[in-house]
Amino acid sequence: MMTRLTALALALALAGAPLAAQTPAPATAVAITGATIYPVSGPKIERGTILLRGGRIVAVGGPDLAVPSDARRLDAAGKVITPGLMHPASALGLILTEGGAQEQTDESSKEGDVDASFNALDAVNPAAITLPIARAQGITKTLTSPTGGLIVGQAVVIALAGDNTDSMALRAPAAMVVDLSENSKAAGGGSRGGVIERLRQILRDAIAYRERRADAQRNQIRPLAAPIPELEALQPVLRGELPLAVVANRRSDIENALRVAREFRLRLVLSGGAEAWQVAPELAAAKVPVIVVPYTDIPSFDGLGARLDNAAILAKAGVPVLISDGVGSWHARNLRFAAGEAVRNGMPWDQALAAITLAPAQAFGLGTSYGTLQPGKAADLVVWSGDPLDFASQAEHVFIGGRDVPLTNRQTELFQRYRTLPPEY
């Protein structure tokens, strides 16, 4: 029987207005003129013009760039244009409401230690309140990741526009998520050493299953470390087609992840990495992208060496750095502020911008279509009132797939409703 609390949670989950359908971009060209453009692929362009048509960027140039007579003009004098931001580690779409306190609103985890076949796209809800909130802060796409267990499941890249998952999906799956942090110790019998050995055994058995698939399906093989559907889901990882996104903070856990990646010839992406700065040369040599939370500086038993300049040290060493504000959904809107924090602690501004645009797109197989403002790429971009890493700036226009999407959301609607309270308040 539904309790009043459950009913309230359901009502909150459904309170956000559904996103507009991601219909094909209009054929009419859009010319955004007069802005300072940061293409990420090259130096900034003063008083620049960017031309969009059919969901793609047609041209990017200075004030002399010719604008077609049929183009709709958007005057952006004094504004700043960047690629749309990409959050590299969120639960956007999996947690329906802000806070995510109610179990009924959280679809991000599945019971079990080995859930390689769990595809997060199947759990994404396009009506999640947090999606338009993040979109209003310039986030046009995200790697949405499940949580919980050892082999957590398949993360996906979704666009923050669309009324169904088919129209939102950009890459599904985009990564296989494995957790080697303190959260997965139970999967190894309470020991980190047990966790890494169990991971090795599962990967070895996935190879054995590949070599003796028919025997395994007839139950004519020794007992395997995981069910067949989970071993089957790991095959793209073993073939190098899908990166293994490993959550690890301790130096020892990061080094274990590097060893496993070498042993099984895996493509590795590191997430968390509180002590990654201690092994920066090794990560750079292995060309492992690292998702960093620049706010992390409070020591814990999962990362005693946490420090605020982690991102700056890694970037200086040549490590591909991706910036996150932490796995979640209700605070994913703060992504650009996390990048600003990295700049405050020594990371160059242009590298911080790349860390929330191009770097995540490249890490998860979308670099040819997203992450920079270049002709032929998807028309995902943001017109800002000023420096996007400055808390005082605002996103004034957000284009996703060439469409100027609405920036209204539950927070703006509540602000408008209660900005003027009756006298009795």
CSV table of C-alpha atoms in Angstrom, one decimal, residues 51-352:
chain,number,residue,atom,x,y,z
A,51,LEU,CA,27.3,29.3,-38.5
A,52,LEU,CA,25.0,26.3,-37.8
A,53,ARG,CA,22.7,24.4,-40.2
A,54,GLY,CA,21.0,21.0,-40.0
A,55,GLY,CA,22.4,20.2,-36.6
A,56,ARG,CA,26.0,20.7,-37.7
A,57,ILE,CA,28.6,23.5,-37.5
A,58,VAL,CA,29.1,24.8,-41.0
A,59,ALA,CA,31.7,27.5,-40.4
A,60,VAL,CA,33.6,29.3,-37.6
A,61,GLY,CA,35.5,32.5,-38.2
A,62,GLY,CA,36.1,36.1,-37.5
A,63,PRO,CA,33.9,39.1,-38.2
A,64,ASP,CA,34.5,38.8,-41.9
A,65,LEU,CA,32.9,35.4,-42.2
A,66,ALA,CA,30.1,35.6,-44.8
A,67,VAL,CA,26.6,35.0,-43.4
A,68,PRO,CA,23.9,33.5,-45.7
A,69,SER,CA,21.0,35.7,-46.5
A,70,ASP,CA,18.5,33.1,-45.1
A,71,ALA,CA,20.3,32.7,-41.8
A,72,ARG,CA,18.6,33.6,-38.5
A,73,ARG,CA,21.0,36.0,-36.7
A,74,LEU,CA,21.7,35.9,-33.0
A,75,ASP,CA,23.7,38.9,-31.8
A,76,ALA,CA,26.2,37.7,-29.2
A,77,ALA,CA,28.3,40.8,-28.9
A,78,GLY,CA,30.2,40.8,-25.6
A,79,LYS,CA,29.3,37.1,-25.0
A,80,VAL,CA,31.4,34.0,-24.9
A,81,ILE,CA,30.8,30.8,-26.9
A,82,THR,CA,32.2,27.4,-26.0
A,83,PRO,CA,31.4,23.8,-27.0
A,84,GLY,CA,28.6,22.3,-24.9
A,85,LEU,CA,30.0,20.9,-21.6
A,86,MET,CA,30.2,17.1,-21.0
A,87,HIS,CA,30.0,15.7,-17.5
A,88,PRO,CA,32.2,12.6,-17.5
A,89,ALA,CA,30.8,10.8,-14.4
A,90,SER,CA,27.2,11.5,-13.3
A,91,ALA,CA,24.0,9.7,-12.5
A,92,LEU,CA,21.9,12.2,-14.6
A,93,GLY,CA,18.8,10.5,-15.8
A,94,LEU,CA,19.1,7.7,-13.2
A,95,ILE,CA,18.0,9.7,-10.2
A,96,LEU,CA,14.8,11.5,-10.8
A,97,THR,CA,14.8,14.2,-8.2
A,98,GLU,CA,17.1,16.6,-6.5
A,99,GLY,CA,18.8,14.9,-3.5
A,100,GLY,CA,17.8,11.4,-4.6
A,101,ALA,CA,16.9,10.6,-1.0
A,102,GLN,CA,13.9,8.4,-1.9
A,103,GLU,CA,14.6,4.8,-3.0
A,104,GLN,CA,11.7,5.0,-5.4
A,105,THR,CA,13.5,7.8,-7.4
A,106,ASP,CA,16.9,6.1,-7.6
A,107,GLU,CA,17.6,3.7,-10.6
A,108,SER,CA,21.4,4.0,-10.5
A,109,SER,CA,22.3,0.7,-8.9
A,110,LYS,CA,21.5,-3.0,-9.2
A,111,GLU,CA,22.0,-5.6,-6.5
A,112,GLY,CA,24.9,-7.9,-7.0
A,113,ASP,CA,28.7,-7.6,-7.3
A,114,VAL,CA,29.0,-8.5,-11.0
A,115,ASP,CA,26.4,-6.7,-13.2
A,116,ALA,CA,28.4,-6.3,-16.5
A,117,SER,CA,25.2,-6.8,-18.5
A,118,PHE,CA,23.4,-3.9,-16.7
A,119,ASN,CA,23.1,-1.1,-19.3
A,120,ALA,CA,22.4,2.2,-17.7
A,121,LEU,CA,20.4,3.4,-20.7
A,122,ASP,CA,17.6,1.0,-19.8
A,123,ALA,CA,17.2,2.9,-16.5
A,124,VAL,CA,17.4,6.5,-17.8
A,125,ASN,CA,14.2,8.5,-17.4
A,126,PRO,CA,14.0,11.5,-19.8
A,127,ALA,CA,11.6,13.2,-17.3
A,128,ALA,CA,14.2,13.4,-14.5
A,129,ILE,CA,14.1,16.8,-12.9
A,130,THR,CA,17.8,17.1,-12.8
A,131,LEU,CA,18.3,16.9,-16.6
A,132,PRO,CA,17.0,20.4,-17.5
A,133,ILE,CA,18.7,21.8,-14.4
A,134,ALA,CA,22.1,20.6,-15.6
A,135,ARG,CA,21.2,21.7,-19.1
A,136,ALA,CA,20.6,25.3,-18.0
A,137,GLN,CA,24.2,25.3,-16.8
A,138,GLY,CA,25.6,24.5,-20.2
A,139,ILE,CA,25.8,20.7,-19.9
A,140,THR,CA,24.7,19.2,-23.2
A,141,LYS,CA,25.8,15.6,-22.6
A,142,THR,CA,27.0,13.3,-19.9
A,143,LEU,CA,28.4,9.9,-19.2
A,144,THR,CA,25.7,8.4,-17.1
A,145,SER,CA,27.0,5.7,-14.9
A,146,PRO,CA,25.5,3.1,-12.6
A,147,THR,CA,26.9,2.6,-9.1
A,148,GLY,CA,27.4,-0.3,-6.6
A,149,GLY,CA,29.2,-3.6,-6.6
A,150,LEU,CA,32.5,-4.6,-8.2
A,151,ILE,CA,31.7,-4.8,-11.9
A,152,VAL,CA,29.0,-2.1,-11.8
A,153,GLY,CA,27.7,-2.2,-15.3
A,154,GLN,CA,27.7,-0.2,-18.6
A,155,ALA,CA,27.9,3.5,-18.6
A,156,VAL,CA,26.3,5.4,-21.5
A,157,VAL,CA,26.6,8.9,-23.0
A,158,ILE,CA,23.3,10.7,-23.4
A,159,ALA,CA,22.3,14.1,-24.7
A,160,LEU,CA,20.4,16.3,-22.3
A,161,ALA,CA,17.6,16.7,-24.7
A,162,GLY,CA,15.0,14.3,-26.0
A,163,ASP,CA,11.8,12.7,-24.7
A,164,ASN,CA,12.9,9.1,-25.1
A,165,THR,CA,16.2,7.2,-24.7
A,166,ASP,CA,16.5,6.5,-28.4
A,167,SER,CA,16.7,10.2,-29.2
A,168,MET,CA,19.0,10.9,-26.2
A,169,ALA,CA,21.6,8.1,-26.6
A,170,LEU,CA,24.9,9.2,-28.2
A,171,ARG,CA,26.9,6.1,-27.3
A,172,ALA,CA,25.5,3.1,-25.5
A,173,PRO,CA,27.5,1.5,-24.0
A,174,ALA,CA,30.4,3.9,-23.7
A,175,ALA,CA,32.3,2.2,-20.8
A,176,MET,CA,32.3,-0.7,-18.5
A,177,VAL,CA,32.5,0.5,-14.9
A,178,VAL,CA,34.5,-1.3,-12.2
A,179,ASP,CA,34.8,-0.1,-8.6
A,180,LEU,CA,38.1,-0.7,-6.8
A,181,SER,CA,37.5,1.8,-4.1
A,182,GLU,CA,36.6,1.1,-0.5
A,183,ASN,CA,33.0,0.6,-1.6
A,184,SER,CA,33.7,-2.7,-3.2
A,185,LYS,CA,35.7,-4.4,-0.4
A,186,ALA,CA,32.8,-6.8,0.3
A,187,ALA,CA,33.1,-8.3,-3.1
A,188,GLY,CA,36.6,-9.5,-2.1
A,189,GLY,CA,35.7,-10.9,1.2
A,190,GLY,CA,36.5,-7.6,3.0
A,191,SER,CA,40.0,-7.2,1.5
A,192,ARG,CA,41.2,-5.0,-1.4
A,193,GLY,CA,43.5,-7.8,-2.3
A,194,GLY,CA,40.6,-10.1,-2.6
A,195,VAL,CA,38.8,-7.6,-4.8
A,196,ILE,CA,41.6,-7.4,-7.3
A,197,GLU,CA,42.0,-11.1,-7.4
A,198,ARG,CA,38.3,-11.6,-8.0
A,199,LEU,CA,38.4,-9.1,-10.8
A,200,ARG,CA,41.3,-11.0,-12.4
A,201,GLN,CA,39.4,-14.3,-12.0
A,202,ILE,CA,36.3,-12.9,-13.7
A,203,LEU,CA,38.4,-11.6,-16.6
A,204,ARG,CA,40.2,-14.9,-17.0
A,205,ASP,CA,36.9,-16.7,-17.0
A,206,ALA,CA,35.5,-14.3,-19.6
A,207,ILE,CA,38.4,-15.3,-21.8
A,208,ALA,CA,37.8,-19.0,-21.1
A,209,TYR,CA,34.1,-18.5,-21.9
A,210,ARG,CA,35.1,-16.8,-25.2
A,211,GLU,CA,37.3,-19.7,-26.1
A,212,ARG,CA,34.8,-22.4,-25.1
A,213,ARG,CA,31.5,-20.6,-25.6
A,214,ALA,CA,29.6,-23.7,-26.9
A,215,ASP,CA,30.9,-25.9,-24.0
A,216,ALA,CA,29.9,-23.2,-21.5
A,217,GLN,CA,26.4,-22.9,-22.9
A,218,ARG,CA,26.0,-26.8,-22.7
A,219,ASN,CA,27.4,-26.6,-19.1
A,220,GLN,CA,30.4,-28.8,-20.1
A,221,ILE,CA,33.0,-26.5,-18.6
A,222,ARG,CA,34.2,-26.0,-15.0
A,223,PRO,CA,32.2,-23.6,-12.9
A,224,LEU,CA,32.9,-20.0,-14.0
A,225,ALA,CA,33.3,-16.9,-11.7
A,226,ALA,CA,30.2,-15.2,-13.1
A,227,PRO,CA,27.0,-16.1,-15.0
A,228,ILE,CA,27.2,-16.3,-18.8
A,229,PRO,CA,25.4,-13.0,-19.5
A,230,GLU,CA,27.9,-11.1,-17.4
A,231,LEU,CA,30.9,-12.8,-19.1
A,232,GLU,CA,29.3,-12.2,-22.5
A,233,ALA,CA,29.0,-8.5,-21.7
A,234,LEU,CA,32.7,-8.3,-20.9
A,235,GLN,CA,33.8,-9.4,-24.4
A,236,PRO,CA,33.9,-5.8,-25.9
A,237,VAL,CA,36.2,-4.8,-23.0
A,238,LEU,CA,38.6,-7.7,-23.6
A,239,ARG,CA,38.6,-6.9,-27.4
A,240,GLY,CA,39.6,-3.3,-26.6
A,241,GLU,CA,36.3,-1.9,-28.1
A,242,LEU,CA,35.0,-0.6,-24.7
A,243,PRO,CA,37.1,1.2,-22.1
A,244,LEU,CA,37.2,-0.1,-18.5
A,245,ALA,CA,36.3,2.9,-16.3
A,246,VAL,CA,37.8,2.1,-12.9
A,247,VAL,CA,36.9,3.9,-9.8
A,248,ALA,CA,40.0,4.1,-7.6
A,249,ASN,CA,41.5,6.7,-5.3
A,250,ARG,CA,44.3,5.0,-3.4
A,251,ARG,CA,47.7,4.9,-5.1
A,252,SER,CA,47.8,1.1,-4.5
A,253,ASP,CA,44.4,0.7,-6.1
A,254,ILE,CA,45.4,2.8,-9.1
A,255,GLU,CA,48.6,0.8,-9.5
A,256,ASN,CA,46.5,-2.4,-9.4
A,257,ALA,CA,44.3,-1.1,-12.1
A,258,LEU,CA,47.3,-0.3,-14.3
A,259,ARG,CA,48.6,-3.8,-13.8
A,260,VAL,CA,45.3,-5.4,-14.7
A,261,ALA,CA,45.0,-3.2,-17.7
A,262,ARG,CA,48.5,-4.3,-18.9
A,263,GLU,CA,47.9,-7.9,-18.1
A,264,PHE,CA,44.6,-8.1,-20.1
A,265,ARG,CA,45.4,-5.4,-22.6
A,266,LEU,CA,42.5,-3.2,-21.6
A,267,ARG,CA,41.7,0.4,-22.4
A,268,LEU,CA,41.6,2.1,-19.0
A,269,VAL,CA,39.9,5.3,-17.8
A,270,LEU,CA,40.5,6.2,-14.1
A,271,SER,CA,37.7,7.8,-12.1
A,272,GLY,CA,38.2,9.5,-8.7
A,273,GLY,CA,42.0,9.3,-8.6
A,274,ALA,CA,42.5,11.2,-5.3
A,275,GLU,CA,46.1,10.0,-5.1
A,276,ALA,CA,46.6,9.9,-8.9
A,277,TRP,CA,49.1,12.8,-8.7
A,278,GLN,CA,51.5,10.3,-7.0
A,279,VAL,CA,51.7,8.2,-10.1
A,280,ALA,CA,51.3,10.9,-12.7
A,281,PRO,CA,54.3,9.8,-14.9
A,282,GLU,CA,52.9,6.2,-15.0
A,283,LEU,CA,49.5,7.4,-16.0
A,284,ALA,CA,50.9,9.7,-18.6
A,285,ALA,CA,53.1,6.9,-20.1
A,286,ALA,CA,50.0,4.6,-20.3
A,287,LYS,CA,47.9,7.5,-21.8
A,288,VAL,CA,45.2,6.8,-19.2
A,289,PRO,CA,42.5,9.5,-18.9
A,290,VAL,CA,41.8,10.5,-15.3
A,291,ILE,CA,38.4,11.9,-14.1
A,292,VAL,CA,39.3,14.2,-11.3
A,293,VAL,CA,37.1,15.9,-8.7
A,294,PRO,CA,39.0,19.2,-8.0
A,295,TYR,CA,37.2,19.7,-4.6
A,296,THR,CA,38.7,16.6,-3.1
A,297,ASP,CA,41.2,17.6,-0.5
A,298,ILE,CA,40.0,16.0,2.8
A,299,PRO,CA,42.0,12.9,3.6
A,300,SER,CA,40.2,9.6,4.0
A,301,PHE,CA,41.3,6.0,4.3
A,302,ASP,CA,40.4,5.7,0.6
A,303,GLY,CA,42.8,8.6,-0.3
A,304,LEU,CA,45.0,10.0,2.4
A,305,GLY,CA,47.0,11.9,-0.2
A,306,ALA,CA,44.1,14.0,-1.6
A,307,ARG,CA,45.1,17.5,-2.6
A,308,LEU,CA,43.4,20.4,-4.4
A,309,ASP,CA,46.1,20.7,-7.1
A,310,ASN,CA,45.7,17.1,-8.3
A,311,ALA,CA,44.3,18.1,-11.7
A,312,ALA,CA,47.1,20.7,-12.2
A,313,ILE,CA,49.8,18.1,-11.4
A,314,LEU,CA,48.3,15.5,-13.7
A,315,ALA,CA,47.9,18.0,-16.6
A,316,LYS,CA,51.4,19.2,-16.3
A,317,ALA,CA,52.7,15.6,-16.4
A,318,GLY,CA,50.7,15.1,-19.7
A,319,VAL,CA,47.9,13.0,-18.3
A,320,PRO,CA,44.5,13.5,-20.2
A,321,VAL,CA,42.4,15.1,-17.4
A,322,LEU,CA,38.6,15.1,-17.3
A,323,ILE,CA,36.9,17.1,-14.6
A,324,SER,CA,33.9,16.0,-12.6
A,325,ASP,CA,32.1,17.5,-9.6
A,326,GLY,CA,31.6,14.0,-8.2
A,327,VAL,CA,29.2,11.2,-9.2
A,328,GLY,CA,25.6,12.2,-8.7
A,329,SER,CA,22.9,14.1,-10.4
A,330,TRP,CA,21.5,16.8,-8.2
A,331,HIS,CA,24.8,18.7,-8.2
A,332,ALA,CA,26.0,17.9,-11.7
A,333,ARG,CA,25.0,21.4,-12.6
A,334,ASN,CA,28.2,22.6,-10.8
A,335,LEU,CA,30.5,21.1,-13.4
A,336,ARG,CA,31.9,24.4,-14.6
A,337,PHE,CA,32.6,25.5,-11.1
A,338,ALA,CA,34.6,22.4,-10.5
A,339,ALA,CA,36.7,23.4,-13.6
A,340,GLY,CA,37.1,26.8,-12.1
A,341,GLU,CA,38.3,25.3,-8.9
A,342,ALA,CA,41.0,23.4,-10.9
A,343,VAL,CA,42.1,26.7,-12.4
A,344,ARG,CA,42.2,28.3,-9.0
A,345,ASN,CA,44.7,25.6,-7.9
A,346,GLY,CA,47.0,25.8,-10.9
A,347,MET,CA,45.5,24.2,-13.9
A,348,PRO,CA,45.6,26.5,-17.0
A,349,TRP,CA,42.2,27.9,-18.0
A,350,ASP,CA,42.3,26.4,-21.5
A,351,GLN,CA,43.1,23.0,-20.2
A,352,ALA,CA,40.3,23.2,-17.7
